Backbone as CSV, one residue per row, in Angstrom:
resi,resn,N_x,N_y,N_z,CA_x,CA_y,CA_z,C_x,C_y,C_z
1,MET,34.192,27.224,110.784,33.956,25.719,110.795,32.203,25.525,111.176
2,THR,31.706,24.424,110.277,30.258,24.311,110.536,30.242,23.354,111.688
3,LEU,29.266,23.636,112.438,28.824,22.887,113.742,28.124,21.542,113.095
4,GLU,28.244,20.281,113.821,27.692,19.435,113.959,26.392,19.612,114.188
5,PRO,25.169,19.019,113.578,23.825,19.282,113.699,23.419,19.364,114.935
6,PHE,22.423,20.294,115.259,21.963,20.394,116.673,21.383,19.456,117.468
7,GLY,20.645,18.663,116.453,19.935,17.339,116.956,21.216,16.488,117.486
8,ALA,22.118,16.007,116.838,22.993,15.184,117.362,23.833,15.761,118.553
9,ARG,24.234,16.960,118.609,24.822,17.197,119.939,23.919,17.392,120.825
10,LEU,22.569,17.790,120.663,21.470,17.311,121.928,21.336,16.093,122.398
11,ARG,21.188,15.332,121.556,21.173,13.909,121.661,22.335,13.333,122.685
12,ARG,23.599,13.906,122.304,24.772,13.613,122.979,24.855,14.140,124.504
13,ALA,24.325,15.288,124.366,24.441,15.922,125.889,22.963,15.246,126.712
14,MET,21.888,15.164,126.383,20.710,14.600,127.236,21.412,13.137,127.487
15,ASP,22.045,12.362,126.588,22.462,10.866,126.983,23.641,11.153,127.958
16,GLU,24.453,12.213,128.141,26.062,12.096,129.056,25.374,12.936,130.104
17,ARG,24.606,14.005,130.244,23.836,14.818,131.342,22.871,14.703,131.756
18,GLY,22.051,13.872,130.925,20.440,13.958,131.267,19.805,15.150,130.487
19,PRO,18.493,14.976,130.420,17.279,16.004,129.390,17.078,17.259,129.926
20,LEU,17.625,17.596,131.378,17.172,18.761,131.927,17.400,20.180,131.430
21,CYS,16.371,20.915,131.074,16.938,22.271,130.690,16.732,23.136,131.938
22,VAL,17.255,24.109,132.354,16.961,25.152,133.199,16.936,26.419,132.407
23,GLY,15.732,27.102,132.801,15.515,28.346,132.387,16.495,29.663,133.140
24,ILE,16.861,30.301,132.283,17.420,31.953,132.935,16.316,32.615,132.672
25,ASP,15.586,32.872,133.969,14.411,33.733,133.992,14.530,35.006,134.926
26,PRO,15.427,36.110,134.815,15.648,36.993,135.890,14.187,37.993,135.745
27,HIS,13.413,37.766,136.075,12.173,38.630,136.150,12.284,39.373,137.712
28,ALA,11.781,40.199,137.704,11.802,41.097,138.897,11.707,40.480,140.283
29,SER,10.494,39.543,140.500,10.256,38.970,141.341,11.482,37.888,141.924
30,LEU,12.134,37.337,141.020,12.911,36.313,141.130,14.332,37.368,141.619
31,LEU,14.557,38.252,141.116,15.557,39.111,141.423,15.705,39.713,142.911
32,SER,14.169,39.973,143.424,14.084,40.391,144.796,14.291,39.205,145.601
33,GLU,13.833,38.318,145.093,14.159,36.929,145.988,15.679,36.697,146.524
34,TRP,16.485,36.674,145.345,17.723,36.601,145.647,18.356,37.893,146.397
35,GLY,17.694,39.028,146.654,18.202,39.918,147.230,18.868,41.245,146.496
36,LEU,18.555,41.037,144.990,18.832,41.814,144.186,18.311,42.812,143.623
37,ASN,18.788,43.979,143.090,18.024,44.957,142.688,17.501,44.949,141.349
38,ASP,16.540,45.210,141.083,15.967,44.878,139.454,16.479,46.120,138.862
39,ASP,17.895,46.164,138.496,18.489,46.822,137.667,19.486,46.040,136.892
40,VAL,20.500,46.755,135.832,21.483,45.740,135.006,22.310,45.014,135.918
41,ALA,22.838,45.546,136.997,23.801,44.962,137.892,23.278,43.880,138.549
42,GLY,21.719,43.906,139.078,20.806,42.576,139.628,20.879,41.637,138.291
43,LEU,20.650,41.726,136.858,20.615,41.001,135.822,21.951,40.100,135.835
44,GLU,23.205,41.016,135.740,24.121,40.552,135.513,24.696,39.483,136.528
45,ARG,24.481,39.939,137.811,24.444,38.687,139.020,23.858,37.726,138.771
46,PHE,22.447,37.680,138.497,21.960,36.458,138.525,22.037,35.657,137.776
47,SER,22.670,36.109,136.133,22.868,35.374,134.975,24.145,34.655,135.446
48,ARG,25.091,35.278,135.709,26.411,34.668,135.934,26.463,33.387,136.903
49,THR,25.614,33.897,137.989,25.223,32.836,139.186,24.700,31.542,138.491
50,VAL,23.761,31.797,137.653,22.802,30.603,136.919,23.941,29.828,136.196
51,VAL,24.600,30.860,135.432,25.642,29.864,134.623,26.576,29.246,135.351
52,GLU,27.246,29.873,136.095,28.464,29.160,137.513,27.540,27.896,137.905
53,ALA,26.370,27.983,138.196,25.961,26.856,138.892,25.458,25.747,138.108
54,MET,25.196,26.095,136.939,24.353,25.030,135.833,25.378,24.746,134.496
55,ALA,25.947,25.479,134.078,26.505,25.448,132.721,27.298,24.198,132.316
56,ASP,28.013,23.668,133.753,29.032,22.500,133.292,28.283,21.408,133.937
57,ARG,26.812,21.205,134.152,26.335,20.162,134.549,24.776,19.599,133.713
58,VAL,24.158,20.401,133.404,23.054,20.502,132.330,23.189,20.548,130.891
59,ALA,22.138,19.509,130.304,22.316,19.633,128.955,21.979,21.248,128.559
60,VAL,20.909,21.595,128.784,20.448,22.895,128.139,20.457,24.080,129.104
61,LEU,20.636,25.215,128.585,20.107,26.628,129.786,19.409,27.262,128.580
62,LYS,18.668,27.855,129.081,17.261,28.536,128.062,17.020,29.978,128.538
63,PRO,17.852,30.752,128.085,17.520,32.370,128.531,16.434,32.812,127.677
64,GLN,15.712,33.659,128.947,14.414,33.859,128.201,14.642,35.449,127.968
65,SER,14.753,35.839,126.484,15.201,37.087,126.211,14.797,38.316,126.511
66,ALA,13.113,38.327,126.905,12.463,39.007,127.154,12.763,39.807,128.619
67,PHE,13.454,38.990,129.450,13.971,39.446,130.716,15.227,40.372,130.733
68,PHE,16.045,40.365,129.467,17.003,40.798,129.190,16.923,42.330,128.250
69,GLU,15.832,42.116,127.311,15.582,42.864,126.491,15.084,44.253,127.294
70,ARG,14.079,44.071,128.462,13.506,44.979,129.293,14.372,46.111,129.550
71,PHE,15.931,45.820,129.662,16.808,47.110,130.228,17.741,47.517,129.339
72,GLY,16.973,47.305,127.673,17.398,47.846,126.632,18.952,47.495,126.343
73,SER,19.655,48.358,125.730,20.922,47.916,125.046,22.214,47.461,126.240
74,ARG,22.033,47.474,127.523,22.816,47.217,128.499,22.086,45.897,128.674
75,GLY,20.765,45.303,128.835,20.377,44.052,129.103,20.937,43.097,128.052
76,ILE,21.054,43.503,126.694,21.526,42.664,125.476,22.844,42.579,125.717
77,ALA,23.337,43.347,126.281,24.945,42.980,126.437,25.004,42.053,127.665
78,VAL,24.322,42.125,128.616,24.469,40.795,129.584,23.920,39.198,128.969
79,LEU,23.286,39.417,127.963,22.564,38.603,127.608,23.480,37.846,126.420
80,GLU,24.585,38.717,125.674,25.767,38.313,124.991,26.574,37.486,126.099
81,LYS,26.778,38.068,126.763,27.677,37.715,127.798,27.444,36.180,128.367
82,THR,26.087,36.483,128.807,25.349,34.922,129.306,25.523,33.764,128.491
83,VAL,25.177,34.055,126.938,25.247,32.966,125.963,26.538,32.571,125.853
84,GLU,27.434,33.469,125.695,28.773,33.079,125.340,29.586,32.096,126.447
85,GLU,29.428,32.313,127.982,29.746,31.620,128.859,28.970,30.717,129.078
86,ALA,27.773,30.496,128.880,27.113,29.219,128.910,27.971,28.171,127.951
87,ARG,28.003,28.632,126.451,28.291,27.826,125.875,29.583,27.299,126.225
88,ALA,30.640,28.392,126.631,32.005,27.813,126.713,32.309,26.686,127.776
89,ALA,31.207,26.846,128.826,31.213,25.717,130.003,30.618,24.586,129.473
90,GLY,30.062,24.314,128.499,29.627,23.049,127.815,28.005,23.020,127.610
91,ALA,27.070,23.869,128.350,26.041,23.928,128.229,25.169,24.200,126.594
92,LEU,24.320,23.567,125.950,23.865,24.072,124.826,22.762,25.310,124.972
93,VAL,22.541,26.216,124.296,21.693,27.112,124.558,20.620,27.516,123.959
94,VAL,19.506,27.304,124.313,18.297,27.669,123.518,17.962,29.095,123.917
95,MET,17.826,30.150,122.983,17.209,31.102,123.133,15.745,31.145,123.058
96,ASP,15.218,31.487,124.096,13.991,31.553,124.167,12.981,33.021,123.888
97,ALA,12.918,33.239,122.724,12.749,34.517,122.119,11.441,34.564,121.432
98,LYS,10.906,33.445,120.733,9.678,33.095,120.363,9.175,33.970,119.176
99,ARG,10.457,34.128,118.284,10.211,35.372,117.333,9.293,34.218,116.016
100,GLY,8.401,35.393,115.066,7.947,35.211,114.364,7.637,36.048,113.144
101,ASP,7.621,36.024,112.052,7.204,37.123,110.983,7.653,36.313,109.821
102,ILE,7.623,37.295,108.724,7.682,37.032,107.297,8.992,37.618,106.496
103,GLY,9.390,36.823,105.569,10.257,37.274,104.771,11.605,37.731,105.604
104,SER,12.103,39.019,104.848,13.444,39.334,105.308,13.614,39.819,106.654
105,THR,12.232,39.929,107.485,12.284,40.435,109.019,12.458,38.550,109.678
106,MET,11.734,37.625,109.059,12.112,36.677,109.754,13.525,36.201,109.664
107,ALA,14.158,36.298,108.660,15.585,36.196,108.413,16.331,37.046,109.017
108,GLY,15.990,38.170,109.378,16.731,39.106,110.585,16.737,38.310,111.772
109,TYR,15.562,37.928,112.181,15.623,37.214,113.597,16.447,36.418,113.742
110,ALA,16.426,35.196,112.792,17.230,34.280,112.626,19.096,34.487,112.399
111,GLU,19.128,35.565,111.876,20.694,35.865,111.813,21.081,36.590,113.191
112,ALA,19.967,37.216,113.677,20.559,37.567,115.469,21.004,36.458,116.379
113,PHE,20.138,35.251,116.185,20.401,34.351,116.956,21.145,32.910,116.313
114,LEU,21.125,33.048,115.198,21.641,31.571,114.542,22.768,31.582,113.626
115,HIS,23.305,32.731,113.507,24.229,33.056,112.774,25.593,32.871,113.184
116,LYS,26.632,32.425,112.885,27.696,32.052,113.601,28.731,33.412,114.034
117,ASP,28.454,34.435,113.250,28.895,35.312,113.538,28.466,36.741,114.642
118,SER,27.088,36.073,114.908,26.243,37.012,115.788,27.015,36.856,117.366
119,PRO,26.824,37.788,118.088,27.221,37.987,119.434,26.443,37.515,120.109
120,LEU,24.847,37.010,119.421,24.039,36.214,120.649,23.801,34.854,120.091
121,PHE,24.837,34.446,119.209,24.661,32.922,118.398,24.582,31.897,119.357
122,SER,23.412,31.042,119.193,22.683,30.405,120.382,22.905,28.844,119.534
123,ASP,22.534,27.647,120.375,22.455,26.533,119.455,21.232,26.331,119.219
124,ALA,20.067,27.052,119.297,18.692,26.781,119.072,17.887,28.096,119.578
125,LEU,16.589,28.224,118.778,15.929,29.512,119.013,14.458,29.245,119.029
126,THR,13.702,29.448,119.850,12.122,29.270,119.971,11.490,29.916,118.888
127,VAL,10.549,29.545,118.418,10.018,30.190,116.863,8.356,30.033,116.976
128,SER,7.343,30.988,116.531,6.208,31.178,116.257,5.779,30.731,115.150
129,PRO,4.962,29.701,114.652,4.467,29.060,113.713,2.998,30.059,112.990
130,TYR,2.616,30.796,113.978,1.274,31.342,113.588,1.220,32.487,112.852
131,LEU,2.282,32.706,111.699,1.912,33.460,110.707,1.932,32.656,109.563
132,GLY,1.708,31.315,109.910,1.899,30.077,108.562,3.363,29.545,109.011
133,TYR,3.321,28.097,108.716,4.777,27.282,109.097,5.589,27.813,108.048
134,GLY,4.980,28.193,106.795,6.039,28.519,105.681,6.627,29.910,105.901
135,SER,6.384,30.725,106.945,7.144,31.826,107.161,8.205,31.562,107.889
136,LEU,8.513,30.592,108.516,9.600,29.861,109.089,10.838,29.559,108.301
137,SER,10.494,29.407,106.971,11.425,28.965,106.167,13.096,29.738,106.245
138,PRO,13.075,31.206,106.146,14.409,31.516,106.466,15.082,31.324,107.807
139,ALA,14.357,30.929,108.544,15.078,30.389,110.013,15.543,28.720,109.879
140,ILE,14.529,27.959,109.468,14.883,26.725,109.107,16.380,26.482,108.037
141,ALA,16.123,27.382,106.913,17.414,27.561,106.250,18.759,27.704,106.739
142,LEU,18.795,28.665,107.965,19.791,29.218,108.353,20.068,28.069,109.386
143,ALA,19.300,27.727,110.058,19.532,26.536,111.137,20.147,25.402,110.210
144,ARG,20.041,24.835,109.091,20.637,23.791,108.530,21.778,24.376,108.262
145,GLU,22.162,25.425,107.660,23.444,25.763,107.276,24.291,26.045,108.357
146,SER,23.893,26.488,109.739,24.518,26.840,110.774,24.889,25.635,111.508
147,GLY,24.441,24.379,111.640,24.152,23.417,112.769,23.263,23.543,113.714
148,THR,22.643,24.646,113.733,21.651,24.865,114.810,20.279,24.440,115.038
149,GLY,19.141,24.815,115.543,18.124,23.886,115.726,16.835,25.141,116.071
150,LEU,15.754,24.591,115.962,14.330,25.361,115.968,13.609,24.803,117.415
151,PHE,13.097,25.355,117.860,11.953,24.661,118.740,10.496,25.350,118.268
152,VAL,9.867,25.136,117.927,8.614,25.693,117.065,7.505,25.387,118.239
153,LEU,6.593,26.654,118.336,5.401,26.720,119.179,4.600,25.533,118.809
154,ALA,4.005,24.517,119.386,3.113,23.842,119.047,1.871,23.362,119.708
155,LEU,2.111,22.799,120.908,1.199,22.484,121.982,1.460,23.220,123.145
156,THR,1.134,24.596,123.473,1.986,25.169,124.782,1.129,24.945,125.771
157,SER,1.890,25.370,126.981,0.998,24.857,128.323,0.176,25.939,128.978
158,ASN,0.421,27.308,128.161,-0.753,28.454,128.597,-2.066,28.031,127.971
159,PRO,-3.122,28.345,129.137,-4.492,28.271,128.319,-5.052,28.655,127.460
160,GLU,-4.471,29.918,126.740,-5.124,30.702,125.856,-4.710,29.964,124.543
161,GLY,-3.762,29.231,124.631,-2.718,28.736,123.241,-3.804,27.738,122.449
162,GLY,-5.161,27.091,123.305,-5.742,26.266,122.625,-6.627,26.754,121.604
163,GLU,-6.904,28.319,121.893,-7.907,28.931,120.882,-7.346,28.491,119.551
164,VAL,-6.460,28.715,119.227,-5.340,28.507,117.896,-4.753,27.166,117.961
165,GLN,-4.143,26.822,118.607,-3.733,25.330,118.335,-4.753,24.287,118.363
166,HIS,-5.853,24.347,118.665,-6.806,23.304,118.981,-7.629,23.577,117.622
167,ALA,-7.693,24.571,117.074,-8.672,25.024,115.838,-8.326,24.126,114.831
168,VAL,-9.530,23.717,114.342,-9.627,22.492,113.139,-9.295,22.944,111.634
169,ARG,-8.768,22.539,111.244,-8.649,22.901,109.683,-9.636,22.269,108.719
170,ALA,-9.518,22.514,107.628,-10.673,22.289,106.305,-10.461,20.627,106.335
171,ASP,-9.262,20.142,106.692,-8.413,18.602,106.598,-9.105,17.791,107.338
172,GLY,-9.466,18.587,108.677,-9.787,17.856,109.816,-8.844,17.666,110.951
173,ARG,-7.448,17.972,110.326,-6.414,18.149,111.657,-6.418,19.342,112.263
174,ASN,-6.303,19.439,113.772,-6.064,20.689,114.000,-4.618,21.333,113.922
175,VAL,-4.790,22.458,114.388,-3.097,23.336,113.870,-2.318,22.697,114.571
176,GLY,-2.331,22.416,115.844,-0.966,21.663,116.593,-0.699,20.193,115.796
177,GLU,-1.521,19.443,115.446,-1.309,18.324,114.575,-0.517,18.671,113.037
178,THR,-0.806,19.839,112.868,-0.262,20.311,111.498,1.026,20.506,111.826
179,ILE,1.178,21.429,113.156,2.656,21.831,112.974,3.423,20.623,113.465
180,LEU,3.226,19.578,113.942,3.988,18.512,114.140,4.191,17.687,113.010
181,ALA,3.357,17.616,112.235,3.623,17.038,111.026,4.584,17.885,110.019
182,HIS,4.494,18.914,110.221,5.704,19.706,109.276,6.790,19.547,109.974
183,LEU,7.190,19.406,111.347,8.530,19.054,111.996,8.634,17.634,111.490
184,ALA,7.883,16.731,111.960,8.330,15.313,111.262,9.011,15.317,109.860
185,ALA,8.296,16.377,109.076,8.927,16.119,107.811,10.362,16.765,107.655
186,GLU,10.231,17.769,108.614,11.800,18.366,108.367,12.936,17.366,108.764
187,ASN,12.358,16.816,109.879,13.272,15.801,110.461,13.623,14.356,109.711
188,THR,12.891,13.849,108.640,12.867,12.842,108.093,14.487,12.194,107.659
189,GLY,14.719,11.156,108.175,15.831,10.490,107.847,17.145,11.144,108.681
190,GLU,16.995,12.060,109.498,17.984,12.507,110.460,18.172,11.669,111.825
191,GLU,19.857,11.425,111.917,20.012,10.419,113.187,21.217,11.312,113.837
192,PRO,21.222,11.018,115.075,20.194,10.348,115.973,19.153,10.923,116.428
193,LEU,18.985,12.333,115.953,17.901,13.234,116.450,17.876,14.346,115.209
194,GLY,16.451,14.778,114.732,16.635,15.845,114.025,16.689,16.912,114.960
195,SER,16.903,18.181,114.285,17.065,19.540,114.867,15.951,20.453,114.951
196,PHE,14.728,19.990,114.768,13.645,20.572,114.481,12.858,20.325,115.699
197,GLY,12.666,20.833,116.537,11.766,20.546,117.752,10.459,20.934,117.979
198,ALA,9.746,20.610,118.545,8.393,21.245,119.203,8.300,21.483,120.451
199,VAL,7.683,22.762,120.843,7.542,23.179,122.210,5.954,22.480,122.564
200,VAL,6.268,21.743,123.666,4.896,20.824,123.957,4.881,20.789,125.513
201,GLY,3.872,21.394,126.074,3.544,21.879,127.473,3.507,20.194,128.218
202,ALA,4.431,20.409,129.270,4.057,18.871,130.327,3.046,19.003,131.296
203,THR,2.431,20.235,131.151,1.057,20.221,131.716,-0.250,19.744,131.257
204,LEU,-0.125,19.224,129.640,-1.167,18.673,129.185,-2.132,17.865,129.370
205,GLY,-1.290,16.834,130.135,-2.004,15.580,130.275,-1.838,14.912,129.171
206,ASP,-2.754,13.810,128.935,-2.503,12.496,127.914,-2.478,13.364,126.563
207,LEU,-1.837,13.057,125.753,-1.568,13.697,124.415,-1.333,12.344,123.650
208,SER,-1.809,11.264,123.782,-1.822,10.177,122.875,-2.753,10.223,121.486
209,SER,-3.500,11.283,121.506,-4.268,11.421,120.216,-3.188,12.222,119.244
210,TYR,-2.477,12.994,119.960,-1.376,13.399,118.862,-0.037,12.504,118.382
211,ASP,0.715,12.752,117.245,1.810,12.079,116.845,2.847,12.928,117.195
212,LEU,3.326,12.312,118.592,4.665,13.239,119.116,6.022,12.395,118.408
213,ALA,5.673,11.523,117.523,7.182,10.912,117.099,7.456,11.504,116.103
214,ILE,8.104,12.791,116.101,8.649,13.690,114.873,10.142,13.639,114.595
215,ASN,10.510,12.719,115.542,12.215,12.468,115.364,13.013,13.593,115.419
216,GLY,12.583,14.432,116.444,13.176,15.767,116.854,12.835,15.942,118.400
217,PRO,13.286,16.916,118.759,13.396,16.925,120.438,11.977,17.896,120.846
218,LEU,11.216,17.344,121.787,10.229,18.028,122.336,10.723,18.723,123.770
219,LEU,10.504,20.111,123.486,10.718,20.925,124.803,9.759,21.200,125.802
220,ALA,9.782,21.006,126.801,8.699,20.603,127.597,8.396,21.396,128.859
221,PRO,7.977,22.587,128.888,7.948,23.552,130.036,6.717,23.281,130.915
222,GLY,6.779,23.764,132.064,5.856,23.360,132.797,6.266,22.319,134.222
223,ILE,7.420,21.867,134.154,7.772,21.415,135.364,7.916,22.131,136.552
224,GLY,7.463,21.667,137.729,7.746,22.485,138.909,6.626,23.597,139.214
225,ALA,7.000,24.906,138.972,6.124,25.777,139.406,4.831,25.783,138.812
226,GLN,4.901,25.457,137.444,3.374,25.369,136.680,2.498,23.825,137.398
227,GLY,3.455,23.005,137.937,2.550,22.047,138.417,2.844,20.654,138.181
228,ALA,3.607,20.469,136.868,3.775,19.038,136.414,5.042,18.806,137.235
229,THR,5.188,17.338,137.055,6.416,16.758,137.734,6.929,15.814,136.712
230,PRO,8.242,15.718,137.103,8.957,14.530,136.357,8.104,13.206,136.108
231,ALA,7.298,12.628,137.083,6.768,11.317,137.075,5.625,11.384,135.978
232,ASP,5.042,12.918,135.518,4.202,13.116,134.381,4.475,12.814,133.394
233,LEU,5.773,12.831,133.166,6.326,12.978,131.835,5.870,11.744,130.618
234,PRO,6.215,10.174,131.322,5.750,9.303,130.490,3.948,9.201,130.214
235,GLY,3.232,9.749,130.995,1.873,9.691,130.715,1.371,10.754,129.925
236,VAL,2.335,11.956,129.647,1.790,12.872,128.982,2.763,12.672,127.324
237,PHE,3.928,12.138,127.506,4.477,11.860,126.397,4.695,10.619,125.670
238,GLY,4.436,9.593,126.060,4.363,8.038,125.778,5.816,7.555,124.983
239,SER,5.763,7.089,124.316,6.772,6.589,123.529,7.673,7.429,122.763
240,ALA,7.377,8.810,123.028,8.246,9.972,122.740,9.010,10.189,123.769
241,VAL,8.678,10.061,125.152,9.288,10.546,126.313,10.912,10.648,126.220
242,ARG,11.634,9.736,125.526,13.123,10.002,125.379,13.535,10.803,124.851
243,ASN,12.920,11.753,124.142,13.246,12.848,123.336,12.817,14.099,123.882
244,VAL,11.794,14.071,125.345,11.529,15.268,125.624,12.957,15.635,126.668
245,VAL,12.793,17.060,126.453,13.828,17.984,127.000,12.637,18.894,128.482
246,PRO,12.718,18.568,129.402,11.618,18.904,130.321,12.582,20.456,130.661
247,ASN,12.043,21.473,130.848,12.251,22.729,131.265,11.752,22.820,132.493
248,VAL,12.572,23.388,133.204,12.560,23.801,134.928,13.122,25.100,134.855
249,SER,12.357,26.367,135.432,12.935,27.372,135.606,12.739,27.902,137.058
250,ARG,11.603,28.385,137.445,11.470,28.598,138.725,11.742,27.596,139.716
251,GLY,11.282,26.273,139.780,11.343,25.356,140.586,12.811,25.192,140.797
252,VAL,13.964,25.457,140.202,15.448,25.475,140.334,15.923,27.024,140.929
253,LEU,15.380,27.931,140.130,15.918,29.298,140.403,15.708,29.856,141.655
254,ARG,14.328,29.632,142.218,13.959,29.933,143.551,15.106,29.555,144.695
255,ARG,15.903,28.430,144.360,17.048,28.046,145.393,18.013,28.851,145.574
256,GLY,18.148,29.999,144.360,19.425,30.769,144.500,19.175,32.046,145.629
257,PRO,20.211,32.639,145.813,21.557,32.727,145.200,22.712,31.750,145.450
258,ASP,22.227,31.050,146.337,23.571,30.384,146.669,23.947,28.852,145.559
259,VAL,24.761,28.945,145.307,25.290,27.868,144.209,25.105,26.622,144.577
260,VAL,25.572,26.389,145.355,25.801,25.028,145.903,23.940,24.651,145.963
261,ALA,22.942,25.300,146.498,21.627,25.194,146.567,21.033,24.785,145.252
262,LEU,21.427,25.839,144.347,21.076,25.540,142.784,21.194,24.169,142.150
263,ARG,22.701,24.043,142.474,23.320,22.547,141.861,22.269,21.572,142.377
264,VAL,21.973,21.577,143.738,21.413,20.354,144.539,19.981,20.374,143.817
265,SER,19.177,21.469,143.813,18.269,21.367,142.867,17.845,20.813,141.749
266,ALA,18.831,21.232,140.892,19.129,20.960,139.463,19.426,19.248,139.708
267,ASP,20.280,18.944,140.228,20.491,17.699,140.363,19.356,16.900,140.698
268,ARG,18.591,17.131,141.536,17.452,16.380,142.477,16.466,16.176,141.169
269,PHE,16.259,17.493,140.331,15.213,17.403,138.967,15.918,16.409,138.213
270,ALA,17.180,16.444,137.673,17.732,15.784,136.614,17.674,14.481,136.967
271,GLU,17.611,13.658,138.339,17.736,12.490,138.886,16.354,11.929,138.801
272,GLU,15.332,12.549,138.710,13.853,12.373,138.743,13.478,12.210,137.556
273,ILE,13.720,13.122,136.594,13.614,12.762,135.432,14.142,11.514,134.786
274,ARG,15.123,11.567,134.990,16.176,10.186,134.521,15.190,9.100,134.813
275,SER,14.853,8.834,136.103,14.237,7.614,136.820,12.375,7.629,136.253
276,ALA,12.168,8.760,135.813,10.774,8.564,135.031,10.773,7.951,133.727
277,VAL,12.020,8.688,132.893,12.252,8.247,131.432,12.626,6.917,131.464
278,ASP,13.516,6.215,132.807,14.101,4.952,132.529,12.959,3.781,132.832
279,ALA,12.110,4.117,133.682,10.854,3.642,133.990,9.742,3.471,132.795
280,ALA,10.052,4.420,131.719,8.899,4.257,131.079,8.899,3.013,130.003
């Protein structure tokens, strides 16, 4: 059975649950804070706890693949179970793997995360366009076929990103603007929301010089530990703020391993985000 397009499913989830995305980032320091060992058993306990606390209440969960991959095949097995259980509980899963390559290799990455028969099948995947936007074509095609989505790195929150994303092309547009324009074209005519989103940092300040109206979602890292707050969202994203999916990871996760404390923290962020967006 073909899924309803990701953009439509995401819009409904955001309207029903609020737009909050919580990362599942089991890096060594967080495992230690939770009193867990930095091993596969700790990884599994951490991931199951986050899913138990969050998957029935937030719109999106975003596992960071690297923190599972570092444990090899046993870590990937935990990631597979995490994705399965999160989706079964009602959350949309965005796999944060930032894959980017060309031709059959890009197709392989897409099949790993976006093919309906893959054990890592997710609702969307983060991808890098910096081998040229056209290199994403296999992932775009599979996403359309499978009802999944992509989040393409456009204007990221890391300071190093600017040397690539702000570089000016011969036509006078910078690279970030070019990526956003490509995504707007992908989403043309889609209702209520396109399935091809951009990653745009919430820490970047006023982005009014960019056209963020891509008719697709804007995944916004940087809330919480990186310094941005929900109140910053309207100033950063302007009229596109209702399509923003704010990502909070450490700001929520550091409240674990207590499930109730995790839920309270997520609910607080969700309410602050909702209030900021409604006031915009």
